[in-house]
Amino acid sequence: MSLSVGPPSGLLLVLMCCPLLGLVQSASSNKASDNAHPHLGDSDPERCMRHHFVETITHPIYKCNSKMVLLARCEGHCSHTTRSDPLISFSSVLKQPFKSTCSCCRPHTSKLKAVRLRCAGGTRITATYRYILACNCEECS
């Protein structure tokens, strides 16, 4: 009995050269299975995530033209689990007898942005703010 092995298919060759294509393909073909695991964080619409909104920036004192800007905020819930562990001390007085942990929805990465407002008399004033790029559940402080 003879066994013949042909050349690898073109798809296999592409996946060997570009393995990310396989991830993209499997992610798009598994959309229906996303709802099969509601315990996964990505399927929860109330999870911690970035939300966009529009805000009008005006100077509180000077007469300047206002500008509308796109901002982002972190909103949503993290784990409902909070924990308090007892702390061990070799002192006779325990000032803080427990260490509590919880997670909060907070900005993970952001970038500094600036907007220039044109004011009376031709002067310009710069307003700065942080634009949130990503949110994460992080330990509350």
CSV table of C-alpha atoms in Angstrom, one decimal:
chain,number,residue,atom,x,y,z
A,1,MET,CA,0.0,0.0,0.0
A,2,SER,CA,1.4,3.4,-0.9
A,3,LEU,CA,0.6,6.6,0.8
A,4,SER,CA,1.0,9.8,-1.2
A,5,VAL,CA,1.0,13.2,0.4
A,6,GLY,CA,0.2,16.2,-1.8
A,7,PRO,CA,1.4,19.7,-1.5
A,8,PRO,CA,-0.1,21.9,1.3
A,9,SER,CA,-3.2,23.7,0.4
A,10,GLY,CA,-3.0,27.5,-0.2
A,11,LEU,CA,-5.1,28.2,2.9
A,12,LEU,CA,-2.6,26.3,5.1
A,13,LEU,CA,0.3,28.3,3.5
A,14,VAL,CA,-1.5,31.6,4.2
A,15,LEU,CA,-2.2,30.6,7.8
A,16,MET,CA,1.4,29.7,8.3
A,17,CYS,CA,2.6,33.0,6.9
A,18,CYS,CA,-0.1,35.1,8.5
A,19,PRO,CA,-1.5,33.4,11.6
A,20,LEU,CA,-3.6,36.4,12.5
A,21,LEU,CA,-5.9,35.6,9.6
A,22,GLY,CA,-6.9,32.4,11.3
A,23,LEU,CA,-7.8,34.3,14.4
A,24,VAL,CA,-9.9,36.8,12.4
A,25,GLN,CA,-11.6,34.0,10.6
A,26,SER,CA,-12.4,32.0,13.8
A,27,ALA,CA,-13.6,35.2,15.6
A,28,SER,CA,-16.0,36.0,12.8
A,29,SER,CA,-17.2,32.4,12.5
A,30,ASN,CA,-17.9,32.1,16.2
A,31,LYS,CA,-20.3,35.1,16.6
A,32,ALA,CA,-23.2,32.8,17.4
A,33,SER,CA,-21.2,31.0,20.1
A,34,ASP,CA,-20.5,34.3,21.9
A,35,ASN,CA,-24.0,34.2,23.4
A,36,ALA,CA,-23.5,30.6,24.5
A,37,HIS,CA,-21.2,31.8,27.4
A,38,PRO,CA,-23.0,34.7,29.1
A,39,HIS,CA,-20.6,34.5,32.0
A,40,LEU,CA,-17.8,35.9,29.8
A,41,GLY,CA,-17.1,39.6,30.4
A,42,ASP,CA,-17.4,40.7,26.7
A,43,SER,CA,-21.0,39.5,26.4
A,44,ASP,CA,-22.2,41.7,29.3
A,45,PRO,CA,-23.5,45.1,28.0
A,46,GLU,CA,-23.2,46.6,31.5
A,47,ARG,CA,-19.5,45.8,31.8
A,48,CYS,CA,-16.8,48.4,32.3
A,49,MET,CA,-16.3,50.1,29.0
A,50,ARG,CA,-15.7,53.4,27.3
A,51,HIS,CA,-18.7,55.6,26.4
A,52,HIS,CA,-18.5,58.6,24.1
A,53,PHE,CA,-20.4,61.9,24.6
A,54,VAL,CA,-20.2,65.4,23.3
A,55,GLU,CA,-19.4,68.3,25.6
A,56,THR,CA,-19.4,72.1,24.9
A,57,ILE,CA,-16.2,73.9,26.2
A,58,THR,CA,-16.7,77.5,27.2
A,59,HIS,CA,-14.4,79.7,29.2
A,60,PRO,CA,-16.0,80.5,32.6
A,61,ILE,CA,-14.8,84.2,32.6
A,62,TYR,CA,-13.7,85.5,29.2
A,63,LYS,CA,-16.0,85.9,26.2
A,64,CYS,CA,-14.8,83.2,23.9
A,65,ASN,CA,-16.4,81.2,21.2
A,66,SER,CA,-17.3,77.8,22.6
A,67,LYS,CA,-16.3,74.5,20.9
A,68,MET,CA,-18.0,71.1,20.9
A,69,VAL,CA,-15.6,68.2,21.6
A,70,LEU,CA,-16.0,64.5,21.7
A,71,LEU,CA,-15.1,63.1,25.1
A,72,ALA,CA,-15.1,59.6,26.6
A,73,ARG,CA,-15.8,58.3,30.1
A,74,CYS,CA,-15.4,54.9,31.8
A,75,GLU,CA,-18.7,53.5,32.9
A,76,GLY,CA,-20.1,50.1,33.9
A,77,HIS,CA,-19.6,47.5,36.5
A,78,CYS,CA,-16.8,45.2,37.5
A,79,SER,CA,-16.8,42.2,39.6
A,80,HIS,CA,-19.5,42.2,42.3
A,81,THR,CA,-17.0,40.5,44.6
A,82,THR,CA,-15.3,42.5,47.3
A,83,ARG,CA,-13.0,41.0,49.9
A,84,SER,CA,-11.8,41.9,53.4
A,85,ASP,CA,-8.8,40.0,54.6
A,86,PRO,CA,-7.6,40.2,58.2
A,87,LEU,CA,-4.1,41.7,58.6
A,88,ILE,CA,-1.6,40.2,60.9
A,89,SER,CA,0.4,42.6,63.1
A,90,PHE,CA,3.1,42.3,65.7
A,91,SER,CA,2.0,45.5,67.3
A,92,SER,CA,-0.4,45.6,70.3
A,93,VAL,CA,-2.6,48.1,68.4
A,94,LEU,CA,-4.2,47.3,65.1
A,95,LYS,CA,-4.9,50.7,63.4
A,96,GLN,CA,-6.2,49.0,60.2
A,97,PRO,CA,-7.2,45.4,61.1
A,98,PHE,CA,-8.5,44.5,57.6
A,99,LYS,CA,-7.3,44.8,54.0
A,100,SER,CA,-10.3,45.3,51.7
A,101,THR,CA,-10.2,44.9,48.0
A,102,CYS,CA,-12.6,45.8,45.3
A,103,SER,CA,-12.4,46.8,41.6
A,104,CYS,CA,-13.6,50.0,40.0
A,105,CYS,CA,-14.2,50.9,36.3
A,106,ARG,CA,-11.3,53.4,35.6
A,107,PRO,CA,-9.4,54.8,32.7
A,108,HIS,CA,-6.5,52.5,31.7
A,109,THR,CA,-5.0,54.6,28.9
A,110,SER,CA,-5.6,58.2,27.9
A,111,LYS,CA,-4.0,61.0,25.9
A,112,LEU,CA,-3.7,64.7,26.5
A,113,LYS,CA,-5.7,66.8,24.1
A,114,ALA,CA,-6.0,70.6,23.6
A,115,VAL,CA,-8.7,72.9,22.2
A,116,ARG,CA,-8.1,76.5,21.3
A,117,LEU,CA,-10.9,79.0,21.9
A,118,ARG,CA,-11.0,82.3,20.1
A,119,CYS,CA,-11.8,85.1,22.5
A,120,ALA,CA,-12.7,88.8,22.3
A,121,GLY,CA,-9.9,91.0,21.0
A,122,GLY,CA,-8.4,88.2,18.9
A,123,THR,CA,-6.8,86.4,21.8
A,124,ARG,CA,-6.8,82.6,22.0
A,125,ILE,CA,-7.0,80.5,25.1
A,126,THR,CA,-6.1,76.8,25.2
A,127,ALA,CA,-8.2,74.3,27.2
A,128,THR,CA,-6.7,70.9,27.9
A,129,TYR,CA,-8.3,67.6,28.8
A,130,ARG,CA,-7.6,63.8,28.9
A,131,TYR,CA,-9.2,61.7,26.2
A,132,ILE,CA,-9.8,58.1,27.5
A,133,LEU,CA,-8.6,55.5,25.1
A,134,ALA,CA,-9.4,52.3,27.1
A,135,CYS,CA,-11.1,51.4,30.4
A,136,ASN,CA,-10.3,48.6,32.8
A,137,CYS,CA,-11.5,47.2,36.1
A,138,GLU,CA,-8.7,48.2,38.5
A,139,GLU,CA,-8.3,48.0,42.3
A,140,CYS,CA,-10.2,50.9,44.0
A,141,SER,CA,-8.2,53.2,46.2
